[in-house]
PDB file of C-alpha atoms and ligand atoms in Angstrom:
ATOM      1  CA  MET W  21      -5.605  -8.055  18.956  1.00  0.00           C
ATOM      2  CA  GLY W  22      -9.265  -8.918  18.515  1.00  0.00           C
ATOM      3  CA  ASP W  23     -11.525  -8.643  15.540  1.00  0.00           C
ATOM      4  CA  LYS W  24     -10.219  -7.636  12.146  1.00  0.00           C
ATOM      5  CA  LEU W  25     -11.226  -4.322  10.648  1.00  0.00           C
ATOM      6  CA  VAL W  26     -11.773  -3.737   6.918  1.00  0.00           C
ATOM      7  CA  ILE W  27     -12.263  -0.173   5.712  1.00  0.00           C
ATOM      8  CA  GLY W  28     -13.046   0.773   2.133  1.00  0.00           C
ATOM      9  CA  ASN W  29     -11.607   4.008   0.791  1.00  0.00           C
ATOM     10  CA  TRP W  30     -13.650   5.016  -2.223  1.00  0.00           C
ATOM     11  CA  LYS W  31     -11.329   7.969  -2.963  1.00  0.00           C
ATOM     12  CA  SER W  32     -12.816  10.428  -5.460  1.00  0.00           C
ATOM     13  CA  ASN W  33     -15.203   7.898  -6.960  1.00  0.00           C
ATOM     14  CA  GLY W  34     -18.939   7.403  -6.901  1.00  0.00           C
ATOM     15  CA  ARG W  35     -22.245   8.676  -8.219  1.00  0.00           C
ATOM     16  CA  ARG W  36     -25.571   8.298  -6.483  1.00  0.00           C
ATOM     17  CA  LEU W  37     -26.738   5.431  -8.695  1.00  0.00           C
ATOM     18  CA  GLU W  38     -23.430   3.571  -8.483  1.00  0.00           C
ATOM     19  CA  ASN W  39     -23.262   4.017  -4.711  1.00  0.00           C
ATOM     20  CA  GLU W  40     -26.709   2.591  -4.311  1.00  0.00           C
ATOM     21  CA  ALA W  41     -25.928  -0.420  -6.488  1.00  0.00           C
ATOM     22  CA  LEU W  42     -22.688  -1.129  -4.624  1.00  0.00           C
ATOM     23  CA  LEU W  43     -24.146  -0.747  -1.146  1.00  0.00           C
ATOM     24  CA  THR W  44     -27.247  -2.752  -1.964  1.00  0.00           C
ATOM     25  CA  LEU W  45     -24.987  -5.689  -2.840  1.00  0.00           C
ATOM     26  CA  LEU W  46     -22.819  -5.110   0.216  1.00  0.00           C
ATOM     27  CA  CYS W  47     -25.669  -4.840   2.665  1.00  0.00           C
ATOM     28  CA  ALA W  48     -27.448  -7.871   1.218  1.00  0.00           C
ATOM     29  CA  GLN W  49     -24.676 -10.081   2.597  1.00  0.00           C
ATOM     30  CA  ALA W  50     -24.699 -10.874   6.277  1.00  0.00           C
ATOM     31  CA  LEU W  51     -21.264  -9.882   7.522  1.00  0.00           C
ATOM     32  CA  GLU W  52     -19.532 -12.106  10.019  1.00  0.00           C
ATOM     33  CA  PRO W  53     -19.968 -10.784  13.549  1.00  0.00           C
ATOM     34  CA  ASN W  54     -16.227 -11.039  14.251  1.00  0.00           C
ATOM     35  CA  ILE W  55     -15.130  -8.270  11.885  1.00  0.00           C
ATOM     36  CA  GLY W  56     -15.676  -4.538  11.655  1.00  0.00           C
ATOM     37  CA  VAL W  57     -16.419  -3.066   8.228  1.00  0.00           C
ATOM     38  CA  GLY W  58     -16.549   0.569   7.194  1.00  0.00           C
ATOM     39  CA  VAL W  59     -16.685   2.642   4.023  1.00  0.00           C
ATOM     40  CA  CYS W  60     -15.066   6.076   3.714  1.00  0.00           C
ATOM     41  CA  VAL W  61     -16.892   7.989   1.010  1.00  0.00           C
ATOM     42  CA  PRO W  62     -16.648  11.434  -0.610  1.00  0.00           C
ATOM     43  CA  TYR W  63     -18.290  14.242   1.400  1.00  0.00           C
ATOM     44  CA  PRO W  64     -21.256  14.855  -0.920  1.00  0.00           C
ATOM     45  CA  TYR W  65     -22.377  11.256  -0.523  1.00  0.00           C
ATOM     46  CA  LEU W  66     -22.183  11.024   3.286  1.00  0.00           C
ATOM     47  CA  ASP W  67     -25.899  11.611   3.657  1.00  0.00           C
ATOM     48  CA  GLN W  68     -26.897   9.171   0.928  1.00  0.00           C
ATOM     49  CA  VAL W  69     -24.522   6.444   2.088  1.00  0.00           C
ATOM     50  CA  GLY W  70     -25.452   6.973   5.747  1.00  0.00           C
ATOM     51  CA  ARG W  71     -29.087   6.347   4.871  1.00  0.00           C
ATOM     52  CA  LEU W  72     -28.290   3.296   2.743  1.00  0.00           C
ATOM     53  CA  LEU W  73     -26.250   1.801   5.593  1.00  0.00           C
ATOM     54  CA  GLU W  74     -29.000   2.231   8.179  1.00  0.00           C
ATOM     55  CA  GLY W  75     -29.686  -1.112   9.817  1.00  0.00           C
ATOM     56  CA  SER W  76     -26.529  -2.706   8.390  1.00  0.00           C
ATOM     57  CA  ALA W  77     -23.335  -3.538  10.259  1.00  0.00           C
ATOM     58  CA  VAL W  78     -21.239  -1.426   7.874  1.00  0.00           C
ATOM     59  CA  VAL W  79     -20.226   1.903   9.385  1.00  0.00           C
ATOM     60  CA  LEU W  80     -19.726   5.260   7.721  1.00  0.00           C
ATOM     61  CA  GLY W  81     -16.505   7.215   7.377  1.00  0.00           C
ATOM     62  CA  ALA W  82     -14.978  10.171   5.529  1.00  0.00           C
ATOM     63  CA  GLN W  83     -11.641  10.472   3.740  1.00  0.00           C
ATOM     64  CA  ASP W  84     -10.372  13.715   5.220  1.00  0.00           C
ATOM     65  CA  VAL W  85     -11.365  16.445   7.639  1.00  0.00           C
ATOM     66  CA  SER W  86     -10.509  20.062   8.232  1.00  0.00           C
ATOM     67  CA  ALA W  87      -7.620  20.892  10.543  1.00  0.00           C
ATOM     68  CA  TYR W  88      -9.864  23.653  11.940  1.00  0.00           C
ATOM     69  CA  PRO W  89     -13.139  23.746  13.835  1.00  0.00           C
ATOM     70  CA  ASP W  90     -16.348  25.315  12.487  1.00  0.00           C
ATOM     71  CA  GLY W  91     -15.960  28.903  11.389  1.00  0.00           C
ATOM     72  CA  ALA W  92     -14.416  31.101   8.725  1.00  0.00           C
ATOM     73  CA  TYR W  93     -12.590  28.361   6.799  1.00  0.00           C
ATOM     74  CA  THR W  94     -14.111  28.489   3.331  1.00  0.00           C
ATOM     75  CA  GLY W  95     -14.356  25.123   1.631  1.00  0.00           C
ATOM     76  CA  GLU W  96     -13.503  23.109   4.712  1.00  0.00           C
ATOM     77  CA  VAL W  97     -15.514  20.291   6.292  1.00  0.00           C
ATOM     78  CA  SER W  98     -15.222  20.141  10.080  1.00  0.00           C
ATOM     79  CA  VAL W  99     -15.232  17.172  12.409  1.00  0.00           C
ATOM     80  CA  GLY W 100     -18.536  18.390  13.842  1.00  0.00           C
ATOM     81  CA  MET W 101     -20.109  18.118  10.396  1.00  0.00           C
ATOM     82  CA  LEU W 102     -18.822  14.576   9.912  1.00  0.00           C
ATOM     83  CA  ALA W 103     -20.210  13.618  13.320  1.00  0.00           C
ATOM     84  CA  ASP W 104     -23.524  15.222  12.357  1.00  0.00           C
ATOM     85  CA  PHE W 105     -23.750  12.830   9.402  1.00  0.00           C
ATOM     86  CA  GLY W 106     -23.042   9.818  11.620  1.00  0.00           C
ATOM     87  CA  CYS W 107     -19.419   9.206  10.628  1.00  0.00           C
ATOM     88  CA  ARG W 108     -17.455   6.881  12.857  1.00  0.00           C
ATOM     89  CA  TYR W 109     -14.140   6.891  10.988  1.00  0.00           C
ATOM     90  CA  VAL W 110     -12.146   9.549   9.198  1.00  0.00           C
ATOM     91  CA  ILE W 111      -8.996   8.874   7.203  1.00  0.00           C
ATOM     92  CA  VAL W 112      -6.249  11.414   7.931  1.00  0.00           C
ATOM     93  CA  GLY W 113      -2.910  11.791   6.188  1.00  0.00           C
ATOM     94  CA  HIS W 114      -3.581   9.563   3.207  1.00  0.00           C
ATOM     95  CA  SER W 115      -0.480   9.626   1.017  1.00  0.00           C
ATOM     96  CA  GLU W 116      -2.455  11.223  -1.809  1.00  0.00           C
ATOM     97  CA  ARG W 117      -3.281  14.143   0.493  1.00  0.00           C
ATOM     98  CA  ARG W 118       0.284  14.373   1.709  1.00  0.00           C
ATOM     99  CA  ALA W 119       1.721  14.319  -1.826  1.00  0.00           C
ATOM    100  CA  LEU W 120      -0.885  16.266  -3.804  1.00  0.00           C
ATOM    101  CA  PHE W 121      -2.290  18.626  -1.193  1.00  0.00           C
ATOM    102  CA  GLY W 122       0.819  19.351   0.822  1.00  0.00           C
ATOM    103  CA  GLU W 123      -0.332  17.939   4.151  1.00  0.00           C
ATOM    104  CA  SER W 124       2.479  17.936   6.684  1.00  0.00           C
ATOM    105  CA  ASP W 125       3.026  15.397   9.450  1.00  0.00           C
ATOM    106  CA  GLN W 126       2.005  18.106  11.929  1.00  0.00           C
ATOM    107  CA  MET W 127      -1.216  18.874  10.111  1.00  0.00           C
ATOM    108  CA  VAL W 128      -2.100  15.190  10.010  1.00  0.00           C
ATOM    109  CA  ALA W 129      -1.519  14.928  13.763  1.00  0.00           C
ATOM    110  CA  ARG W 130      -3.716  17.949  14.357  1.00  0.00           C
ATOM    111  CA  LYS W 131      -6.511  16.443  12.262  1.00  0.00           C
ATOM    112  CA  ALA W 132      -6.215  13.210  14.261  1.00  0.00           C
ATOM    113  CA  ARG W 133      -6.574  15.130  17.529  1.00  0.00           C
ATOM    114  CA  LEU W 134      -9.575  17.118  16.311  1.00  0.00           C
ATOM    115  CA  ALA W 135     -11.210  13.898  15.088  1.00  0.00           C
ATOM    116  CA  LEU W 136     -10.802  12.287  18.498  1.00  0.00           C
ATOM    117  CA  GLU W 137     -12.089  15.386  20.274  1.00  0.00           C
ATOM    118  CA  GLY W 138     -15.161  15.245  18.037  1.00  0.00           C
ATOM    119  CA  GLY W 139     -15.815  11.609  18.883  1.00  0.00           C
ATOM    120  CA  LEU W 140     -14.518  10.116  15.616  1.00  0.00           C
ATOM    121  CA  VAL W 141     -11.851   7.491  15.120  1.00  0.00           C
ATOM    122  CA  PRO W 142      -8.984   8.793  12.964  1.00  0.00           C
ATOM    123  CA  VAL W 143      -7.458   6.278  10.575  1.00  0.00           C
ATOM    124  CA  VAL W 144      -3.942   7.686  10.434  1.00  0.00           C
ATOM    125  CA  CYS W 145      -2.128   6.749   7.221  1.00  0.00           C
ATOM    126  CA  ILE W 146       1.632   6.396   7.088  1.00  0.00           C
ATOM    127  CA  GLY W 147       4.007   4.892   4.559  1.00  0.00           C
ATOM    128  CA  GLU W 148       7.156   5.357   2.544  1.00  0.00           C
ATOM    129  CA  THR W 149       7.725   6.043  -1.146  1.00  0.00           C
ATOM    130  CA  LEU W 150       9.707   3.652  -3.332  1.00  0.00           C
ATOM    131  CA  ALA W 151      12.707   6.011  -3.340  1.00  0.00           C
ATOM    132  CA  GLU W 152      12.635   6.098   0.462  1.00  0.00           C
ATOM    133  CA  ARG W 153      12.444   2.294   0.627  1.00  0.00           C
ATOM    134  CA  ASP W 154      15.275   1.926  -1.881  1.00  0.00           C
ATOM    135  CA  GLY W 155      17.277   4.419   0.163  1.00  0.00           C
ATOM    136  CA  GLY W 156      16.879   2.323   3.319  1.00  0.00           C
ATOM    137  CA  GLU W 157      14.780   5.032   4.972  1.00  0.00           C
ATOM    138  CA  VAL W 158      11.633   3.098   5.864  1.00  0.00           C
ATOM    139  CA  ALA W 159      12.124   3.225   9.646  1.00  0.00           C
ATOM    140  CA  SER W 160      13.109   6.882   9.680  1.00  0.00           C
ATOM    141  CA  VAL W 161      10.164   7.917   7.482  1.00  0.00           C
ATOM    142  CA  ILE W 162       7.674   5.955   9.571  1.00  0.00           C
ATOM    143  CA  SER W 163       9.143   7.433  12.772  1.00  0.00           C
ATOM    144  CA  ARG W 164       9.028  10.941  11.328  1.00  0.00           C
ATOM    145  CA  GLN W 165       5.336  10.466  10.458  1.00  0.00           C
ATOM    146  CA  LEU W 166       4.459   8.935  13.835  1.00  0.00           C
ATOM    147  CA  GLU W 167       6.317  11.320  16.152  1.00  0.00           C
ATOM    148  CA  PRO W 168       3.925  14.284  15.746  1.00  0.00           C
ATOM    149  CA  ILE W 169       1.012  11.905  16.408  1.00  0.00           C
ATOM    150  CA  TRP W 170       2.598  10.736  19.652  1.00  0.00           C
ATOM    151  CA  ALA W 171       3.305  14.359  20.588  1.00  0.00           C
ATOM    152  CA  GLU W 172      -0.180  15.646  19.753  1.00  0.00           C
ATOM    153  CA  LEU W 173      -2.283  12.945  21.395  1.00  0.00           C
ATOM    154  CA  ASP W 174      -2.401  12.096  25.057  1.00  0.00           C
ATOM    155  CA  VAL W 175      -1.895   8.526  26.158  1.00  0.00           C
ATOM    156  CA  ASP W 176      -5.591   7.666  26.491  1.00  0.00           C
ATOM    157  CA  ASP W 177      -6.317   9.059  23.029  1.00  0.00           C
ATOM    158  CA  LEU W 178      -3.538   7.009  21.472  1.00  0.00           C
ATOM    159  CA  ALA W 179      -5.422   3.861  22.378  1.00  0.00           C
ATOM    160  CA  ARG W 180      -8.399   5.030  20.304  1.00  0.00           C
ATOM    161  CA  ILE W 181      -6.748   5.582  16.940  1.00  0.00           C
ATOM    162  CA  VAL W 182      -6.390   3.270  13.958  1.00  0.00           C
ATOM    163  CA  ILE W 183      -3.101   3.295  12.050  1.00  0.00           C
ATOM    164  CA  ALA W 184      -2.912   2.273   8.393  1.00  0.00           C
ATOM    165  CA  TYR W 185       0.479   1.386   6.946  1.00  0.00           C
ATOM    166  CA  GLU W 186       0.261   2.078   3.223  1.00  0.00           C
ATOM    167  CA  PRO W 187       3.525   1.989   1.297  1.00  0.00           C
ATOM    168  CA  VAL W 188       3.044   4.624  -1.394  1.00  0.00           C
ATOM    169  CA  TRP W 189       4.499   2.364  -4.104  1.00  0.00           C
ATOM    170  CA  ALA W 190       1.835  -0.270  -3.399  1.00  0.00           C
ATOM    171  CA  ILE W 191      -1.173   2.052  -3.602  1.00  0.00           C
ATOM    172  CA  GLY W 192      -3.248   1.648  -6.732  1.00  0.00           C
ATOM    173  CA  THR W 193      -0.405  -0.097  -8.515  1.00  0.00           C
ATOM    174  CA  GLY W 194      -1.665  -3.666  -8.256  1.00  0.00           C
ATOM    175  CA  LEU W 195       1.662  -4.366  -6.586  1.00  0.00           C
ATOM    176  CA  SER W 196       0.898  -5.307  -3.006  1.00  0.00           C
ATOM    177  CA  ALA W 197       3.845  -5.322  -0.622  1.00  0.00           C
ATOM    178  CA  GLU W 198       5.137  -8.762   0.281  1.00  0.00           C
ATOM    179  CA  PRO W 199       3.834 -10.089   3.598  1.00  0.00           C
ATOM    180  CA  SER W 200       7.414 -10.130   4.946  1.00  0.00           C
ATOM    181  CA  GLN W 201       7.836  -6.422   4.125  1.00  0.00           C
ATOM    182  CA  VAL W 202       4.511  -5.589   5.728  1.00  0.00           C
ATOM    183  CA  ASP W 203       5.292  -7.718   8.767  1.00  0.00           C
ATOM    184  CA  GLU W 204       8.492  -5.838   9.423  1.00  0.00           C
ATOM    185  CA  VAL W 205       6.900  -2.386   9.322  1.00  0.00           C
ATOM    186  CA  LEU W 206       3.794  -3.339  11.302  1.00  0.00           C
ATOM    187  CA  ALA W 207       5.980  -4.791  14.050  1.00  0.00           C
ATOM    188  CA  PHE W 208       8.005  -1.572  14.045  1.00  0.00           C
ATOM    189  CA  VAL W 209       4.829   0.521  14.381  1.00  0.00           C
ATOM    190  CA  ARG W 210       3.525  -1.697  17.194  1.00  0.00           C
ATOM    191  CA  GLN W 211       6.803  -1.377  19.013  1.00  0.00           C
ATOM    192  CA  SER W 212       6.864   2.383  18.632  1.00  0.00           C
ATOM    193  CA  LEU W 213       3.322   2.480  19.992  1.00  0.00           C
ATOM    194  CA  SER W 214       4.291   0.249  22.933  1.00  0.00           C
ATOM    195  CA  SER W 215       6.871   2.774  24.015  1.00  0.00           C
ATOM    196  CA  ARG W 216       4.051   5.345  24.403  1.00  0.00           C
ATOM    197  CA  SER W 217       1.017   3.367  25.428  1.00  0.00           C
ATOM    198  CA  THR W 218       0.367   0.382  27.648  1.00  0.00           C
ATOM    199  CA  GLN W 219      -2.588  -0.385  25.390  1.00  0.00           C
ATOM    200  CA  ALA W 220      -0.540  -0.740  22.209  1.00  0.00           C
ATOM    201  CA  ASP W 221      -1.805  -4.267  21.672  1.00  0.00           C
ATOM    202  CA  THR W 222      -5.402  -3.139  21.357  1.00  0.00           C
ATOM    203  CA  VAL W 223      -4.721  -0.462  18.721  1.00  0.00           C
ATOM    204  CA  LYS W 224      -5.743  -1.591  15.260  1.00  0.00           C
ATOM    205  CA  ILE W 225      -2.957  -1.437  12.707  1.00  0.00           C
ATOM    206  CA  LEU W 226      -4.108  -1.982   9.127  1.00  0.00           C
ATOM    207  CA  TYR W 227      -2.256  -2.629   5.902  1.00  0.00           C
ATOM    208  CA  GLY W 228      -3.266  -0.856   2.698  1.00  0.00           C
ATOM    209  CA  GLY W 229      -1.947  -0.952  -0.860  1.00  0.00           C
ATOM    210  CA  SER W 230      -3.448  -3.077  -3.644  1.00  0.00           C
ATOM    211  CA  VAL W 231      -5.107  -5.515  -1.248  1.00  0.00           C
ATOM    212  CA  LYS W 232      -7.160  -8.022  -3.234  1.00  0.00           C
ATOM    213  CA  ALA W 233      -9.311 -10.975  -2.254  1.00  0.00           C
ATOM    214  CA  SER W 234      -6.443 -13.237  -3.313  1.00  0.00           C
ATOM    215  CA  THR W 235      -3.856 -11.544  -1.059  1.00  0.00           C
ATOM    216  CA  ALA W 236      -6.002 -10.538   1.906  1.00  0.00           C
ATOM    217  CA  PHE W 237      -5.810 -13.744   3.918  1.00  0.00           C
ATOM    218  CA  ASP W 238      -2.015 -13.878   3.991  1.00  0.00           C
ATOM    219  CA  LEU W 239      -1.683 -10.183   4.818  1.00  0.00           C
ATOM    220  CA  PHE W 240      -4.352 -10.241   7.538  1.00  0.00           C
ATOM    221  CA  SER W 241      -2.716 -13.332   9.063  1.00  0.00           C
ATOM    222  CA  LEU W 242       0.434 -11.389   9.929  1.00  0.00           C
ATOM    223  CA  PRO W 243       0.797 -11.142  13.715  1.00  0.00           C
ATOM    224  CA  ASP W 244       0.512  -7.345  13.880  1.00  0.00           C
ATOM    225  CA  CYS W 245      -2.026  -6.908  11.082  1.00  0.00           C
ATOM    226  CA  ASP W 246      -5.533  -6.081  12.275  1.00  0.00           C
ATOM    227  CA  GLY W 247      -7.097  -5.713   8.844  1.00  0.00           C
ATOM    228  CA  GLY W 248      -6.923  -3.572   5.745  1.00  0.00           C
ATOM    229  CA  LEU W 249      -7.603  -0.201   4.170  1.00  0.00           C
ATOM    230  CA  ILE W 250      -8.942  -1.061   0.746  1.00  0.00           C
ATOM    231  CA  GLY W 251      -8.990   1.343  -2.200  1.00  0.00           C
ATOM    232  CA  GLY W 252      -9.787   0.045  -5.701  1.00  0.00           C
ATOM    233  CA  ALA W 253     -11.158  -3.287  -4.518  1.00  0.00           C
ATOM    234  CA  SER W 254     -13.696  -1.561  -2.255  1.00  0.00           C
ATOM    235  CA  LEU W 255     -15.533  -0.317  -5.350  1.00  0.00           C
ATOM    236  CA  VAL W 256     -16.307  -3.861  -6.507  1.00  0.00           C
ATOM    237  CA  ALA W 257     -18.856  -5.521  -4.228  1.00  0.00           C
ATOM    238  CA  VAL W 258     -17.808  -9.139  -4.786  1.00  0.00           C
ATOM    239  CA  GLU W 259     -14.147  -8.303  -4.288  1.00  0.00           C
ATOM    240  CA  PHE W 260     -14.743  -6.229  -1.155  1.00  0.00           C
ATOM    241  CA  LEU W 261     -17.008  -8.929   0.290  1.00  0.00           C
ATOM    242  CA  ALA W 262     -14.363 -11.565  -0.414  1.00  0.00           C
ATOM    243  CA  ILE W 263     -11.800  -9.428   1.428  1.00  0.00           C
ATOM    244  CA  CYS W 264     -14.200  -9.158   4.384  1.00  0.00           C
ATOM    245  CA  LYS W 265     -14.595 -12.922   4.263  1.00  0.00           C
ATOM    246  CA  ALA W 266     -10.826 -13.380   4.404  1.00  0.00           C
ATOM    247  CA  ALA W 267     -10.725 -11.087   7.448  1.00  0.00           C
ATOM    248  CA  ALA W 268     -13.441 -13.142   9.133  1.00  0.00           C
ATOM    249  CA  ALA W 269     -11.592 -16.366   8.362  1.00  0.00           C
ATOM    250  CA  VAL W 270      -8.421 -15.020   9.990  1.00  0.00           C
ATOM    251  CA  SER W 271     -10.411 -13.764  13.008  1.00  0.00           C
ATOM    252  CA  ASN W 272     -11.956 -17.229  13.346  1.00  0.00           C
ATOM    253  CA  ASN W 273      -8.559 -18.912  13.201  1.00  0.00           C
ATOM    254  CA  GLY W 274      -7.336 -16.510  15.877  1.00  0.00           C
ATOM    255  CA  SER W 275     -10.172 -17.285  18.234  1.00  0.00           C
ATOM    256  CA  VAL W 276      -9.653 -21.043  17.742  1.00  0.00           C
ATOM    257  CA  ASN W 277      -6.034 -20.620  18.847  1.00  0.00           C
ATOM    258  CA  GLU W 278      -6.768 -18.335  21.770  1.00  0.00           C
TER     259      GLU W 278
HETATM  260  P1  LIG L  18      -5.545   0.595  -3.268  1.00  0.00           P
HETATM  261  O1  LIG L  18      -5.642   1.900  -2.351  1.00  0.00           O
HETATM  262  O2  LIG L  18      -6.170  -0.544  -2.487  1.00  0.00           O
HETATM  263  O3  LIG L  18      -6.336   0.947  -4.500  1.00  0.00           O
HETATM  264  O4  LIG L  18      -4.119   0.356  -3.548  1.00  0.00           O
HETATM  265  C1  LIG L  18      -5.462   1.836  -0.958  1.00  0.00           C
HETATM  266  C2  LIG L  18      -5.554   3.217  -0.396  1.00  0.00           C
HETATM  267  O5  LIG L  18      -5.047   4.155  -1.022  1.00  0.00           O
HETATM  268  O6  LIG L  18      -6.120   3.434   0.696  1.00  0.00           O
END
């Protein structure tokens, strides 16, 4: 499954001075060559962060994108604009957007397709709530969220997406899912992908939800886990760097065994 990928999701956090301080610390560390690292930042800071990342191995991303192209869509930010600022990744369907901003599975799939058409990599978020888990609905919820993606994207495009499994109850709660729980869902996602794409093994599937430096190694060591989507911990340079280090350590172990 190749190199691990670690993506920071700053959410609605940041100010110019804070961003500069954080990224100066981040960029001062030489990242291991066997991992990919990105930061998804609020729209107003794309330009600033893009400039600060110039010459570093950390790539730029956004946290959402319009489901429409350029045009008469007041308040929206199109894929073309994100590409213009040098974004490589864009998160689509984060659970906060689904829950607070009413994004449907279909809208998320449409955003993923537009992102791909515009040359960006969509990081498609999926995950169940606690009530859904307690109700034994994890597989059906994950399938319901994935189906429109499979329907909207053609087979070649499927190979270019990133999927992030983020159980809603583990996001921002400090309560990371147990590796065994994560393992089960990631394997389910990989299997679902395999039924659509012959390249399912190369698609990066991340885990997100209260990942910390202390839990990252075990989570990233799971057979179907290709890295993490990191919220709170991505705002603290030492913590985020330690998570990247854990990803590199797992990648190194993998290449020793291969
Ligand atoms: P968290 O957020 O790491 O703060 O739980 C993850 C996310 O929402 O992407």
